[in-house]
């Protein structure tokens, strides 16, 4: 299978069920989508770091300081979640390279294009994900 560069895709290209599943154009589309998402997260992280450096917590009023610390705590937790998300994006990019992208890691069935469009890091079909979450809930409840 020949690879298609993301730059060669028309800007308005959207994967369609009328095409062969995970053909080179679809793979290039999802690669571009994942790389754009990763770039956006990294830019946001950079701006958070710059803001942290530029605005040290020096409010003299204890209430103002507590509010600022709470805001920064939320911001840092968000960035931590995004750091984990970057790891999942990198994993999805490796699956594109290996030819496993778009296929359920549990059943081997194709993951719907709509699901991949909404969550390009998905590794399971909706059915497999729901079963996984039910099994997880049952084991937590025991």
Short mmCIF file of C-alpha atoms in Angstrom, two decimals:
data_model
loop_
_atom_site.label_atom_id
_atom_site.label_comp_id
_atom_site.label_asym_id
_atom_site.label_seq_id
_atom_site.Cartn_x
_atom_site.Cartn_y
_atom_site.Cartn_z
CA UNK A 1 0.00 0.00 0.00
CA UNK A 2 1.42 3.37 -0.96
CA UNK A 3 1.47 6.13 1.59
CA UNK A 4 -0.19 9.46 0.91
CA UNK A 5 1.43 12.55 2.39
CA UNK A 6 -0.91 14.62 4.53
CA UNK A 7 0.09 17.63 2.39
CA UNK A 8 -1.30 15.86 -0.70
CA UNK A 9 -4.78 15.56 0.81
CA UNK A 10 -7.36 18.16 -0.15
CA UNK A 11 -8.23 20.35 2.87
CA UNK A 12 -11.89 19.33 2.60
CA UNK A 13 -11.18 15.57 2.41
CA UNK A 14 -13.20 13.46 4.86
CA UNK A 15 -12.99 9.66 5.07
CA UNK A 16 -16.03 7.93 3.65
CA UNK A 17 -17.57 4.48 4.07
CA UNK A 18 -17.61 4.30 0.25
CA UNK A 19 -13.82 3.90 0.24
CA UNK A 20 -11.69 0.92 1.19
CA UNK A 21 -11.29 1.01 4.98
CA UNK A 22 -7.98 2.54 6.12
CA UNK A 23 -6.73 3.18 2.61
CA UNK A 24 -3.68 5.47 2.23
CA UNK A 25 -5.84 8.62 2.03
CA UNK A 26 -7.71 7.76 5.24
CA UNK A 27 -4.45 6.97 7.03
CA UNK A 28 -2.95 10.28 5.86
CA UNK A 29 -6.10 12.09 7.01
CA UNK A 30 -5.96 10.60 10.51
CA UNK A 31 -2.18 11.15 10.72
CA UNK A 32 -2.73 14.85 9.94
CA UNK A 33 -5.60 15.03 12.45
CA UNK A 34 -3.46 13.44 15.19
CA UNK A 35 -0.41 15.60 14.45
CA UNK A 36 -2.52 18.79 14.44
CA UNK A 37 -4.08 17.78 17.78
CA UNK A 38 -0.67 17.07 19.29
CA UNK A 39 0.69 20.41 18.05
CA UNK A 40 -2.28 22.26 19.59
CA UNK A 41 -1.74 20.56 22.96
CA UNK A 42 1.97 21.36 22.92
CA UNK A 43 1.27 25.03 22.13
CA UNK A 44 -1.22 25.24 25.02
CA UNK A 45 1.31 23.63 27.36
CA UNK A 46 3.95 26.12 26.27
CA UNK A 47 1.65 29.05 27.00
CA UNK A 48 0.87 27.61 30.45
CA UNK A 49 4.58 27.36 31.24
CA UNK A 50 5.16 30.92 30.05
CA UNK A 51 2.30 32.17 32.21
CA UNK A 52 3.64 30.28 35.24
CA UNK A 53 7.04 31.91 34.77
CA UNK A 54 5.60 35.37 34.19
CA UNK A 55 3.02 35.35 36.99
CA UNK A 56 4.46 33.95 40.19
CA UNK A 57 2.03 33.57 43.06
CA UNK A 58 2.63 36.69 45.15
CA UNK A 59 -0.82 37.84 46.16
CA UNK A 60 -0.57 39.31 49.66
CA UNK A 61 -4.19 38.50 50.45
CA UNK A 62 -4.59 34.88 51.60
CA UNK A 63 -7.95 34.49 49.87
CA UNK A 64 -6.56 35.78 46.55
CA UNK A 65 -3.53 33.55 46.89
CA UNK A 66 -5.69 30.48 47.63
CA UNK A 67 -7.86 31.23 44.60
CA UNK A 68 -4.76 31.57 42.39
CA UNK A 69 -3.28 28.35 43.73
CA UNK A 70 -6.56 26.55 43.04
CA UNK A 71 -6.66 27.94 39.49
CA UNK A 72 -3.06 26.87 38.84
CA UNK A 73 -3.72 23.45 40.36
CA UNK A 74 -6.60 22.92 37.93
CA UNK A 75 -4.46 24.17 35.05
CA UNK A 76 -1.60 21.84 35.95
CA UNK A 77 -3.94 18.84 36.27
CA UNK A 78 -5.32 19.68 32.84
CA UNK A 79 -1.79 19.79 31.43
CA UNK A 80 -1.02 16.44 33.08
CA UNK A 81 -4.08 14.90 31.38
CA UNK A 82 -2.92 16.40 28.10
CA UNK A 83 0.57 14.93 28.61
CA UNK A 84 -1.06 11.50 28.90
CA UNK A 85 -3.12 12.31 25.81
CA UNK A 86 0.06 13.02 23.84
CA UNK A 87 1.25 9.53 24.74
CA UNK A 88 -2.00 8.11 23.33
CA UNK A 89 -1.63 10.24 20.19
CA UNK A 90 1.92 8.95 19.71
CA UNK A 91 0.63 5.40 20.15
CA UNK A 92 -2.04 6.02 17.48
CA UNK A 93 0.63 7.37 15.12
CA UNK A 94 2.69 4.19 15.69
CA UNK A 95 -0.43 2.12 14.87
CA UNK A 96 -0.78 4.04 11.61
CA UNK A 97 2.86 3.21 10.79
CA UNK A 98 2.40 -0.46 11.66
CA UNK A 99 -0.90 -0.86 9.79
CA UNK A 100 -2.96 -1.53 12.94
CA UNK A 101 -4.74 1.84 13.08
CA UNK A 102 -8.51 1.75 12.81
CA UNK A 103 -8.83 -1.89 13.85
CA UNK A 104 -10.17 -2.95 17.25
CA UNK A 105 -7.43 -4.34 19.48
CA UNK A 106 -9.96 -6.73 21.06
CA UNK A 107 -12.11 -8.03 18.18
CA UNK A 108 -9.99 -7.14 15.15
CA UNK A 109 -13.05 -5.49 13.59
CA UNK A 110 -12.91 -2.06 11.94
CA UNK A 111 -13.58 0.87 14.30
CA UNK A 112 -16.25 3.07 12.72
CA UNK A 113 -15.04 6.15 10.88
CA UNK A 114 -17.47 8.26 12.95
CA UNK A 115 -15.83 6.99 16.17
CA UNK A 116 -12.33 7.63 14.82
CA UNK A 117 -13.40 11.09 13.68
CA UNK A 118 -14.68 11.89 17.18
CA UNK A 119 -11.87 10.09 19.03
CA UNK A 120 -8.90 9.45 16.72
CA UNK A 121 -7.00 7.69 19.53
CA UNK A 122 -9.71 5.01 19.90
CA UNK A 123 -8.35 1.46 20.06
CA UNK A 124 -11.67 -0.40 20.35
CA UNK A 125 -15.05 -0.48 18.67
CA UNK A 126 -17.88 1.00 20.72
CA UNK A 127 -19.17 -2.50 21.57
CA UNK A 128 -15.75 -3.67 22.76
CA UNK A 129 -15.25 -0.43 24.74
CA UNK A 130 -18.63 -0.81 26.45
CA UNK A 131 -17.86 -4.46 27.35
CA UNK A 132 -14.46 -3.38 28.67
CA UNK A 133 -16.01 -0.63 30.82
CA UNK A 134 -18.71 -2.99 32.14
CA UNK A 135 -16.06 -5.59 33.05
CA UNK A 136 -13.98 -2.87 34.72
CA UNK A 137 -16.99 -1.67 36.72
CA UNK A 138 -17.85 -5.20 37.82
CA UNK A 139 -14.29 -5.85 39.00
CA UNK A 140 -14.26 -2.51 40.88
CA UNK A 141 -17.58 -3.26 42.54
CA UNK A 142 -16.45 -6.66 43.82
#
